[in-house]
PDB file of C-alpha atoms in Angstrom:
ATOM      1  CA  UNK A   1       0.000   0.000   0.000  1.00 72.00           C
ATOM      2  CA  UNK A   2       2.834   2.396   0.859  1.00 77.00           C
ATOM      3  CA  UNK A   3       4.442   1.683  -2.505  1.00 75.00           C
ATOM      4  CA  UNK A   4       1.168   2.489  -4.263  1.00 81.00           C
ATOM      5  CA  UNK A   5       0.884   5.780  -2.360  1.00 82.00           C
ATOM      6  CA  UNK A   6       4.465   6.701  -3.290  1.00 80.00           C
ATOM      7  CA  UNK A   7       3.810   5.916  -6.959  1.00 83.00           C
ATOM      8  CA  UNK A   8       0.557   7.879  -6.870  1.00 86.00           C
ATOM      9  CA  UNK A   9       2.266  10.848  -5.195  1.00 84.00           C
ATOM     10  CA  UNK A  10       4.993  10.793  -7.837  1.00 82.00           C
ATOM     11  CA  UNK A  11       2.280  10.635 -10.499  1.00 85.00           C
ATOM     12  CA  UNK A  12       0.850  13.888  -9.133  1.00 88.00           C
ATOM     13  CA  UNK A  13       4.058  15.640  -8.055  1.00 86.00           C
ATOM     14  CA  UNK A  14       5.824  15.032 -11.361  1.00 86.00           C
ATOM     15  CA  UNK A  15       2.975  16.869 -13.162  1.00 90.00           C
ATOM     16  CA  UNK A  16       1.838  13.784 -15.109  1.00 93.00           C
ATOM     17  CA  UNK A  17      -1.782  14.205 -14.004  1.00 95.00           C
ATOM     18  CA  UNK A  18      -1.938  17.891 -14.886  1.00 96.00           C
ATOM     19  CA  UNK A  19      -0.395  17.019 -18.278  1.00 96.00           C
ATOM     20  CA  UNK A  20      -3.212  14.521 -18.860  1.00 96.00           C
ATOM     21  CA  UNK A  21      -5.715  17.247 -17.967  1.00 97.00           C
ATOM     22  CA  UNK A  22      -4.240  19.655 -20.536  1.00 97.00           C
ATOM     23  CA  UNK A  23      -4.243  16.891 -23.163  1.00 97.00           C
ATOM     24  CA  UNK A  24      -7.915  16.211 -22.366  1.00 97.00           C
ATOM     25  CA  UNK A  25      -8.777  19.883 -22.945  1.00 97.00           C
ATOM     26  CA  UNK A  26      -6.821  19.787 -26.212  1.00 97.00           C
ATOM     27  CA  UNK A  27      -8.776  16.741 -27.374  1.00 97.00           C
ATOM     28  CA  UNK A  28     -12.045  18.460 -26.384  1.00 97.00           C
ATOM     29  CA  UNK A  29     -11.149  21.298 -28.740  1.00 96.00           C
ATOM     30  CA  UNK A  30     -10.482  18.816 -31.530  1.00 96.00           C
ATOM     31  CA  UNK A  31     -13.838  17.109 -30.962  1.00 95.00           C
ATOM     32  CA  UNK A  32     -15.755  20.404 -30.794  1.00 95.00           C
ATOM     33  CA  UNK A  33     -14.281  21.679 -34.053  1.00 94.00           C
ATOM     34  CA  UNK A  34     -14.110  18.267 -35.745  1.00 92.00           C
ATOM     35  CA  UNK A  35     -10.339  18.397 -36.091  1.00 92.00           C
ATOM     36  CA  UNK A  36      -8.117  15.402 -36.595  1.00 89.00           C
ATOM     37  CA  UNK A  37      -5.968  14.939 -33.489  1.00 84.00           C
ATOM     38  CA  UNK A  38      -2.290  14.571 -34.439  1.00 85.00           C
ATOM     39  CA  UNK A  39      -0.565  12.151 -32.070  1.00 90.00           C
ATOM     40  CA  UNK A  40       2.567  14.310 -32.298  1.00 91.00           C
ATOM     41  CA  UNK A  41       0.593  17.280 -30.990  1.00 93.00           C
ATOM     42  CA  UNK A  42      -0.762  15.409 -27.957  1.00 94.00           C
ATOM     43  CA  UNK A  43       2.713  14.058 -27.214  1.00 94.00           C
ATOM     44  CA  UNK A  44       4.141  17.569 -27.393  1.00 95.00           C
ATOM     45  CA  UNK A  45       1.373  18.973 -25.167  1.00 95.00           C
ATOM     46  CA  UNK A  46       1.810  16.138 -22.646  1.00 96.00           C
ATOM     47  CA  UNK A  47       5.570  16.366 -22.279  1.00 95.00           C
ATOM     48  CA  UNK A  48       5.589  20.153 -22.695  1.00 94.00           C
ATOM     49  CA  UNK A  49       3.183  20.506 -19.773  1.00 94.00           C
ATOM     50  CA  UNK A  50       5.356  18.277 -17.586  1.00 94.00           C
ATOM     51  CA  UNK A  51       8.441  20.274 -18.566  1.00 92.00           C
ATOM     52  CA  UNK A  52       6.754  23.635 -17.932  1.00 90.00           C
ATOM     53  CA  UNK A  53       5.269  22.732 -14.556  1.00 89.00           C
ATOM     54  CA  UNK A  54       8.420  21.019 -13.309  1.00 87.00           C
ATOM     55  CA  UNK A  55      10.509  23.958 -14.497  1.00 83.00           C
ATOM     56  CA  UNK A  56       8.415  26.206 -12.263  1.00 82.00           C
ATOM     57  CA  UNK A  57       8.702  23.754  -9.368  1.00 78.00           C
ATOM     58  CA  UNK A  58      12.493  23.676  -9.703  1.00 72.00           C
ATOM     59  CA  UNK A  59      12.632  27.388  -9.019  1.00 65.00           C
ATOM     60  CA  UNK A  60       9.986  27.416  -6.286  1.00 61.00           C
ATOM     61  CA  UNK A  61      11.206  24.408  -4.309  1.00 54.00           C
ATOM     62  CA  UNK A  62      14.367  25.009  -2.312  1.00 46.00           C
ATOM     63  CA  UNK A  63      15.114  21.278  -2.395  1.00 41.00           C
ATOM     64  CA  UNK A  64      16.041  21.824  -6.014  1.00 43.00           C
ATOM     65  CA  UNK A  65      18.474  24.639  -5.359  1.00 42.00           C
ATOM     66  CA  UNK A  66      21.039  22.380  -6.995  1.00 42.00           C
ATOM     67  CA  UNK A  67      20.027  24.168 -10.198  1.00 44.00           C
ATOM     68  CA  UNK A  68      20.740  27.621  -8.805  1.00 45.00           C
ATOM     69  CA  UNK A  69      24.394  27.830  -9.717  1.00 43.00           C
ATOM     70  CA  UNK A  70      26.915  30.463 -10.628  1.00 44.00           C
ATOM     71  CA  UNK A  71      27.613  29.217 -14.144  1.00 42.00           C
ATOM     72  CA  UNK A  72      31.108  30.723 -14.103  1.00 42.00           C
ATOM     73  CA  UNK A  73      32.133  28.593 -11.110  1.00 47.00           C
ATOM     74  CA  UNK A  74      30.525  25.177 -11.432  1.00 47.00           C
ATOM     75  CA  UNK A  75      31.932  22.509  -9.137  1.00 49.00           C
ATOM     76  CA  UNK A  76      30.671  19.296 -10.709  1.00 49.00           C
ATOM     77  CA  UNK A  77      31.662  17.193  -7.704  1.00 55.00           C
ATOM     78  CA  UNK A  78      29.754  19.482  -5.320  1.00 53.00           C
ATOM     79  CA  UNK A  79      26.772  19.528  -7.661  1.00 48.00           C
ATOM     80  CA  UNK A  80      26.775  15.721  -7.847  1.00 55.00           C
ATOM     81  CA  UNK A  81      26.893  15.405  -4.053  1.00 56.00           C
ATOM     82  CA  UNK A  82      24.030  17.839  -3.637  1.00 59.00           C
ATOM     83  CA  UNK A  83      22.017  16.034  -6.290  1.00 55.00           C
ATOM     84  CA  UNK A  84      22.426  12.605  -4.722  1.00 58.00           C
ATOM     85  CA  UNK A  85      21.316  14.005  -1.363  1.00 60.00           C
ATOM     86  CA  UNK A  86      17.950  14.920  -2.850  1.00 60.00           C
ATOM     87  CA  UNK A  87      14.925  12.733  -2.152  1.00 65.00           C
ATOM     88  CA  UNK A  88      14.268   9.899  -4.610  1.00 68.00           C
ATOM     89  CA  UNK A  89      11.054  11.494  -5.868  1.00 68.00           C
ATOM     90  CA  UNK A  90      12.858  14.766  -6.569  1.00 70.00           C
ATOM     91  CA  UNK A  91      15.557  12.927  -8.533  1.00 73.00           C
ATOM     92  CA  UNK A  92      12.891  11.098 -10.533  1.00 77.00           C
ATOM     93  CA  UNK A  93      11.171  14.420 -11.222  1.00 79.00           C
ATOM     94  CA  UNK A  94      14.451  15.752 -12.544  1.00 80.00           C
ATOM     95  CA  UNK A  95      14.928  12.787 -14.895  1.00 82.00           C
ATOM     96  CA  UNK A  96      11.260  13.035 -15.958  1.00 84.00           C
ATOM     97  CA  UNK A  97      11.867  16.682 -16.821  1.00 85.00           C
ATOM     98  CA  UNK A  98      14.993  15.857 -18.810  1.00 86.00           C
ATOM     99  CA  UNK A  99      13.076  13.180 -20.732  1.00 90.00           C
ATOM    100  CA  UNK A 100      10.248  15.653 -21.372  1.00 91.00           C
ATOM    101  CA  UNK A 101      12.710  18.254 -22.661  1.00 91.00           C
ATOM    102  CA  UNK A 102      14.224  15.715 -25.081  1.00 93.00           C
ATOM    103  CA  UNK A 103      10.808  14.611 -26.373  1.00 92.00           C
ATOM    104  CA  UNK A 104       9.669  18.219 -26.811  1.00 93.00           C
ATOM    105  CA  UNK A 105      12.911  19.003 -28.624  1.00 91.00           C
ATOM    106  CA  UNK A 106      12.133  16.237 -31.105  1.00 92.00           C
ATOM    107  CA  UNK A 107       8.382  16.806 -31.449  1.00 91.00           C
ATOM    108  CA  UNK A 108       8.651  20.546 -31.933  1.00 91.00           C
ATOM    109  CA  UNK A 109      10.012  19.974 -35.449  1.00 90.00           C
ATOM    110  CA  UNK A 110       6.678  18.395 -36.399  1.00 91.00           C
ATOM    111  CA  UNK A 111       4.687  21.531 -35.577  1.00 92.00           C
ATOM    112  CA  UNK A 112       3.611  24.163 -38.092  1.00 91.00           C
ATOM    113  CA  UNK A 113       5.252  27.590 -38.253  1.00 92.00           C
ATOM    114  CA  UNK A 114       2.045  29.162 -36.925  1.00 93.00           C
ATOM    115  CA  UNK A 115       2.122  26.860 -33.909  1.00 92.00           C
ATOM    116  CA  UNK A 116       5.779  27.667 -33.245  1.00 93.00           C
ATOM    117  CA  UNK A 117       5.004  31.383 -33.261  1.00 94.00           C
ATOM    118  CA  UNK A 118       2.102  30.822 -30.870  1.00 94.00           C
ATOM    119  CA  UNK A 119       4.297  28.812 -28.487  1.00 93.00           C
ATOM    120  CA  UNK A 120       6.537  31.828 -27.966  1.00 93.00           C
ATOM    121  CA  UNK A 121       3.815  33.357 -25.757  1.00 93.00           C
ATOM    122  CA  UNK A 122       3.351  30.475 -23.248  1.00 91.00           C
ATOM    123  CA  UNK A 123       7.117  29.861 -23.175  1.00 90.00           C
ATOM    124  CA  UNK A 124       7.809  33.494 -22.250  1.00 89.00           C
ATOM    125  CA  UNK A 125       4.976  33.542 -19.695  1.00 87.00           C
ATOM    126  CA  UNK A 126       6.201  30.286 -18.123  1.00 86.00           C
ATOM    127  CA  UNK A 127       9.804  31.509 -18.026  1.00 83.00           C
ATOM    128  CA  UNK A 128       8.991  34.770 -16.267  1.00 80.00           C
ATOM    129  CA  UNK A 129       6.456  33.011 -14.037  1.00 79.00           C
ATOM    130  CA  UNK A 130       9.380  31.105 -12.520  1.00 73.00           C
ATOM    131  CA  UNK A 131      12.425  33.331 -13.125  1.00 74.00           C
ATOM    132  CA  UNK A 132      12.670  36.650 -11.328  1.00 67.00           C
ATOM    133  CA  UNK A 133      13.278  39.925 -13.141  1.00 65.00           C
ATOM    134  CA  UNK A 134      14.403  42.673 -10.764  1.00 64.00           C
ATOM    135  CA  UNK A 135      13.474  40.248  -7.934  1.00 66.00           C
ATOM    136  CA  UNK A 136       9.918  39.936  -9.276  1.00 68.00           C
ATOM    137  CA  UNK A 137       8.252  37.035 -11.071  1.00 69.00           C
ATOM    138  CA  UNK A 138       4.880  37.052 -12.816  1.00 70.00           C
ATOM    139  CA  UNK A 139       3.637  34.750 -10.067  1.00 70.00           C
ATOM    140  CA  UNK A 140       4.515  37.328  -7.419  1.00 68.00           C
ATOM    141  CA  UNK A 141       2.619  40.141  -9.152  1.00 71.00           C
ATOM    142  CA  UNK A 142      -0.502  40.651  -7.070  1.00 70.00           C
ATOM    143  CA  UNK A 143      -3.646  39.000  -8.366  1.00 73.00           C
ATOM    144  CA  UNK A 144      -2.606  37.906 -11.869  1.00 83.00           C
ATOM    145  CA  UNK A 145      -1.383  34.347 -11.260  1.00 85.00           C
ATOM    146  CA  UNK A 146      -4.629  32.519 -12.062  1.00 89.00           C
ATOM    147  CA  UNK A 147      -5.219  34.545 -15.227  1.00 92.00           C
ATOM    148  CA  UNK A 148      -1.734  33.796 -16.556  1.00 91.00           C
ATOM    149  CA  UNK A 149      -2.283  30.075 -15.988  1.00 92.00           C
ATOM    150  CA  UNK A 150      -5.717  30.301 -17.633  1.00 94.00           C
ATOM    151  CA  UNK A 151      -4.318  32.057 -20.694  1.00 95.00           C
ATOM    152  CA  UNK A 152      -1.431  29.589 -21.069  1.00 94.00           C
ATOM    153  CA  UNK A 153      -3.746  26.570 -20.798  1.00 95.00           C
ATOM    154  CA  UNK A 154      -6.167  28.099 -23.333  1.00 96.00           C
ATOM    155  CA  UNK A 155      -3.376  28.948 -25.777  1.00 96.00           C
ATOM    156  CA  UNK A 156      -2.155  25.350 -25.680  1.00 96.00           C
ATOM    157  CA  UNK A 157      -5.513  23.569 -25.520  1.00 96.00           C
ATOM    158  CA  UNK A 158      -7.549  25.756 -27.900  1.00 97.00           C
ATOM    159  CA  UNK A 159      -5.414  27.749 -30.317  1.00 96.00           C
ATOM    160  CA  UNK A 160      -2.596  25.232 -30.774  1.00 96.00           C
ATOM    161  CA  UNK A 161      -4.754  22.380 -32.189  1.00 96.00           C
ATOM    162  CA  UNK A 162      -6.588  24.875 -34.425  1.00 95.00           C
ATOM    163  CA  UNK A 163      -3.346  26.245 -35.846  1.00 94.00           C
ATOM    164  CA  UNK A 164      -1.977  22.710 -36.236  1.00 94.00           C
ATOM    165  CA  UNK A 165      -5.028  21.984 -38.418  1.00 92.00           C
ATOM    166  CA  UNK A 166      -3.997  25.046 -40.475  1.00 91.00           C
ATOM    167  CA  UNK A 167      -7.255  26.812 -39.710  1.00 90.00           C
ATOM    168  CA  UNK A 168      -7.431  30.533 -38.999  1.00 90.00           C
ATOM    169  CA  UNK A 169      -9.074  31.137 -35.603  1.00 93.00           C
ATOM    170  CA  UNK A 170     -12.627  32.390 -36.163  1.00 95.00           C
ATOM    171  CA  UNK A 171     -15.240  33.918 -33.880  1.00 96.00           C
ATOM    172  CA  UNK A 172     -16.241  30.561 -32.357  1.00 96.00           C
ATOM    173  CA  UNK A 173     -12.615  29.642 -31.695  1.00 97.00           C
ATOM    174  CA  UNK A 174     -11.945  32.902 -29.853  1.00 97.00           C
ATOM    175  CA  UNK A 175     -15.145  32.493 -27.843  1.00 97.00           C
ATOM    176  CA  UNK A 176     -13.998  28.979 -26.919  1.00 97.00           C
ATOM    177  CA  UNK A 177     -10.647  30.478 -25.934  1.00 98.00           C
ATOM    178  CA  UNK A 178     -12.396  32.860 -23.528  1.00 97.00           C
ATOM    179  CA  UNK A 179     -14.508  30.001 -22.150  1.00 97.00           C
ATOM    180  CA  UNK A 180     -11.426  27.896 -21.540  1.00 97.00           C
ATOM    181  CA  UNK A 181      -9.628  30.717 -19.709  1.00 97.00           C
ATOM    182  CA  UNK A 182     -12.677  31.118 -17.455  1.00 97.00           C
ATOM    183  CA  UNK A 183     -12.895  27.371 -16.854  1.00 97.00           C
ATOM    184  CA  UNK A 184      -9.227  27.053 -15.885  1.00 97.00           C
ATOM    185  CA  UNK A 185      -9.470  30.070 -13.579  1.00 96.00           C
ATOM    186  CA  UNK A 186     -12.328  28.334 -11.735  1.00 97.00           C
ATOM    187  CA  UNK A 187     -10.284  25.119 -11.496  1.00 96.00           C
ATOM    188  CA  UNK A 188      -7.479  27.056  -9.792  1.00 95.00           C
ATOM    189  CA  UNK A 189      -9.709  28.503  -7.068  1.00 95.00           C
ATOM    190  CA  UNK A 190      -9.757  25.312  -4.914  1.00 95.00           C
ATOM    191  CA  UNK A 191      -5.944  25.373  -5.020  1.00 93.00           C
ATOM    192  CA  UNK A 192      -5.886  28.993  -3.850  1.00 91.00           C
ATOM    193  CA  UNK A 193      -8.348  28.183  -1.070  1.00 93.00           C
ATOM    194  CA  UNK A 194      -6.183  25.234  -0.005  1.00 92.00           C
ATOM    195  CA  UNK A 195      -3.035  27.380   0.036  1.00 86.00           C
ATOM    196  CA  UNK A 196      -4.619  30.343   1.827  1.00 85.00           C
ATOM    197  CA  UNK A 197      -2.518  29.907   4.984  1.00 82.00           C
ATOM    198  CA  UNK A 198       0.785  29.290   3.196  1.00 80.00           C
ATOM    199  CA  UNK A 199       0.637  31.778   0.313  1.00 76.00           C
ATOM    200  CA  UNK A 200       2.529  35.005   0.849  1.00 77.00           C
ATOM    201  CA  UNK A 201       0.314  38.069   1.293  1.00 73.00           C
ATOM    202  CA  UNK A 202       1.845  39.809  -1.725  1.00 70.00           C
ATOM    203  CA  UNK A 203       0.456  37.123  -4.044  1.00 74.00           C
ATOM    204  CA  UNK A 204      -2.978  38.683  -3.601  1.00 78.00           C
ATOM    205  CA  UNK A 205      -4.941  35.525  -4.404  1.00 85.00           C
ATOM    206  CA  UNK A 206      -8.727  35.821  -4.460  1.00 89.00           C
ATOM    207  CA  UNK A 207      -9.230  34.046  -1.105  1.00 90.00           C
ATOM    208  CA  UNK A 208      -6.717  36.461   0.418  1.00 89.00           C
ATOM    209  CA  UNK A 209      -8.431  39.519  -1.052  1.00 90.00           C
ATOM    210  CA  UNK A 210     -12.142  38.683  -0.827  1.00 91.00           C
ATOM    211  CA  UNK A 211     -12.321  35.657   1.464  1.00 91.00           C
ATOM    212  CA  UNK A 212     -13.182  32.015   0.854  1.00 92.00           C
ATOM    213  CA  UNK A 213     -16.971  32.486   0.693  1.00 94.00           C
ATOM    214  CA  UNK A 214     -16.793  35.295  -1.875  1.00 95.00           C
ATOM    215  CA  UNK A 215     -14.188  33.358  -3.871  1.00 95.00           C
ATOM    216  CA  UNK A 216     -16.642  30.472  -4.206  1.00 96.00           C
ATOM    217  CA  UNK A 217     -19.403  32.921  -5.203  1.00 96.00           C
ATOM    218  CA  UNK A 218     -17.085  34.474  -7.798  1.00 96.00           C
ATOM    219  CA  UNK A 219     -16.309  31.005  -9.170  1.00 96.00           C
ATOM    220  CA  UNK A 220     -20.013  30.181  -9.387  1.00 97.00           C
ATOM    221  CA  UNK A 221     -20.670  33.369 -11.380  1.00 97.00           C
ATOM    222  CA  UNK A 222     -17.799  32.521 -13.717  1.00 97.00           C
ATOM    223  CA  UNK A 223     -19.245  29.041 -14.302  1.00 97.00           C
ATOM    224  CA  UNK A 224     -22.612  30.531 -15.277  1.00 97.00           C
ATOM    225  CA  UNK A 225     -20.850  32.943 -17.631  1.00 97.00           C
ATOM    226  CA  UNK A 226     -18.779  30.051 -19.010  1.00 97.00           C
ATOM    227  CA  UNK A 227     -21.959  28.146 -19.918  1.00 97.00           C
ATOM    228  CA  UNK A 228     -23.904  31.128 -21.284  1.00 96.00           C
ATOM    229  CA  UNK A 229     -21.103  31.972 -23.714  1.00 96.00           C
ATOM    230  CA  UNK A 230     -21.924  28.734 -25.531  1.00 96.00           C
ATOM    231  CA  UNK A 231     -25.180  30.295 -26.769  1.00 95.00           C
ATOM    232  CA  UNK A 232     -23.324  33.168 -28.443  1.00 95.00           C
ATOM    233  CA  UNK A 233     -21.470  30.890 -30.842  1.00 95.00           C
ATOM    234  CA  UNK A 234     -22.375  30.746 -34.515  1.00 94.00           C
ATOM    235  CA  UNK A 235     -22.353  26.955 -34.439  1.00 91.00           C
ATOM    236  CA  UNK A 236     -23.897  25.488 -31.298  1.00 89.00           C
ATOM    237  CA  UNK A 237     -23.292  21.785 -30.770  1.00 90.00           C
ATOM    238  CA  UNK A 238     -26.222  19.956 -29.217  1.00 91.00           C
ATOM    239  CA  UNK A 239     -23.899  17.655 -27.293  1.00 93.00           C
ATOM    240  CA  UNK A 240     -22.374  20.659 -25.534  1.00 94.00           C
ATOM    241  CA  UNK A 241     -25.793  21.744 -24.316  1.00 93.00           C
ATOM    242  CA  UNK A 242     -25.978  18.382 -22.532  1.00 94.00           C
ATOM    243  CA  UNK A 243     -22.370  17.952 -21.440  1.00 96.00           C
ATOM    244  CA  UNK A 244     -21.511  21.478 -20.299  1.00 97.00           C
ATOM    245  CA  UNK A 245     -24.250  21.701 -17.617  1.00 96.00           C
ATOM    246  CA  UNK A 246     -22.960  18.434 -16.127  1.00 97.00           C
ATOM    247  CA  UNK A 247     -19.392  19.741 -16.158  1.00 97.00           C
ATOM    248  CA  UNK A 248     -20.530  23.025 -14.593  1.00 97.00           C
ATOM    249  CA  UNK A 249     -22.432  21.250 -11.799  1.00 97.00           C
ATOM    250  CA  UNK A 250     -19.548  18.888 -10.971  1.00 97.00           C
ATOM    251  CA  UNK A 251     -17.044  21.767 -11.010  1.00 97.00           C
ATOM    252  CA  UNK A 252     -19.346  23.861  -8.818  1.00 97.00           C
ATOM    253  CA  UNK A 253     -19.742  21.051  -6.278  1.00 97.00           C
ATOM    254  CA  UNK A 254     -15.982  20.571  -6.030  1.00 97.00           C
ATOM    255  CA  UNK A 255     -15.515  24.324  -5.696  1.00 96.00           C
ATOM    256  CA  UNK A 256     -18.047  24.882  -2.907  1.00 96.00           C
ATOM    257  CA  UNK A 257     -16.740  21.862  -0.969  1.00 95.00           C
ATOM    258  CA  UNK A 258     -13.121  23.019  -1.129  1.00 93.00           C
ATOM    259  CA  UNK A 259     -11.587  24.317   2.080  1.00 90.00           C
ATOM    260  CA  UNK A 260      -8.289  25.195   3.709  1.00 89.00           C
ATOM    261  CA  UNK A 261      -8.249  21.768   5.358  1.00 87.00           C
ATOM    262  CA  UNK A 262      -9.047  19.728   2.244  1.00 89.00           C
ATOM    263  CA  UNK A 263      -7.345  16.405   1.509  1.00 89.00           C
ATOM    264  CA  UNK A 264      -3.997  16.735  -0.251  1.00 87.00           C
ATOM    265  CA  UNK A 265      -5.542  14.888  -3.209  1.00 91.00           C
ATOM    266  CA  UNK A 266      -8.733  16.972  -3.366  1.00 94.00           C
ATOM    267  CA  UNK A 267      -7.438  19.686  -5.679  1.00 92.00           C
ATOM    268  CA  UNK A 268      -4.387  18.015  -7.208  1.00 92.00           C
ATOM    269  CA  UNK A 269      -6.308  14.907  -8.263  1.00 94.00           C
ATOM    270  CA  UNK A 270     -10.091  15.313  -8.111  1.00 95.00           C
ATOM    271  CA  UNK A 271     -10.324  18.933  -9.301  1.00 95.00           C
ATOM    272  CA  UNK A 272      -7.749  18.318 -12.015  1.00 95.00           C
ATOM    273  CA  UNK A 273      -9.769  15.264 -13.082  1.00 96.00           C
ATOM    274  CA  UNK A 274     -12.608  17.460 -14.381  1.00 97.00           C
ATOM    275  CA  UNK A 275     -11.117  17.971 -17.896  1.00 97.00           C
ATOM    276  CA  UNK A 276     -10.784  14.195 -18.267  1.00 97.00           C
ATOM    277  CA  UNK A 277     -14.351  13.747 -16.974  1.00 97.00           C
ATOM    278  CA  UNK A 278     -15.502  16.333 -19.550  1.00 97.00           C
ATOM    279  CA  UNK A 279     -13.722  14.485 -22.356  1.00 97.00           C
ATOM    280  CA  UNK A 280     -15.179  11.128 -21.306  1.00 97.00           C
ATOM    281  CA  UNK A 281     -18.689  12.609 -21.362  1.00 96.00           C
ATOM    282  CA  UNK A 282     -18.155  13.817 -24.931  1.00 95.00           C
ATOM    283  CA  UNK A 283     -16.908  10.397 -26.010  1.00 94.00           C
ATOM    284  CA  UNK A 284     -19.675   8.453 -24.261  1.00 93.00           C
ATOM    285  CA  UNK A 285     -22.764  10.560 -25.050  1.00 83.00           C
TER     286      UNK A 285
END
């Protein structure tokens, strides 16, 4: 049982589960717009998400300070000793990240020029989300963290598959982009509620600024807005009118039941399972 828990924790901590969630949202876009799903694209999204999230973790987690080196004075022996003193899971995360970087380096050559240009935006946002500029990162700028994450997820999961299909984003695509940003922002709220006591005040998360109750109310309003936007599209899919209310209700229930004392798997597993649940509904119904 302990081995299973360790494997499961690694599954979550190494960003594999969040990568599956982003892939699920990418596939949802393909289904909604009747696009062929290139395997190379899903592989790039999967490993790119792992690389991006672990890159951020490397610079947030002091256990990984092995990477914070003065490049003009690298002591390989000292670096090796520090690396081998790290916990096994942290070492595995490092090797998972290296593997992800290699796969992304190969798969990126299969993407279109339009996709490569688009990727510049999430790469820059991810870089400055983790790396400080004048002692400030995008994550530390008050109140914008969740919107940056929402935009990056939407760029990857909505615009990237459309551009890979060599289709110019139209009105419905941009409306879907806005919906996806809203949806991801709501998914982040249980995380912010969970981290209320540990987040620094300068982060200015919604629970810090307006309280837990109002954060849940704000999320509920966003979910209603998320669903209503579907009716403003030029092409309304009947299946979405069935699936989206279910997704909204499940997301709402997980949001209102989130708390500061939630299980460590509540947000990182159950909340992040919603995109996969959404995809399964589309495939089943």
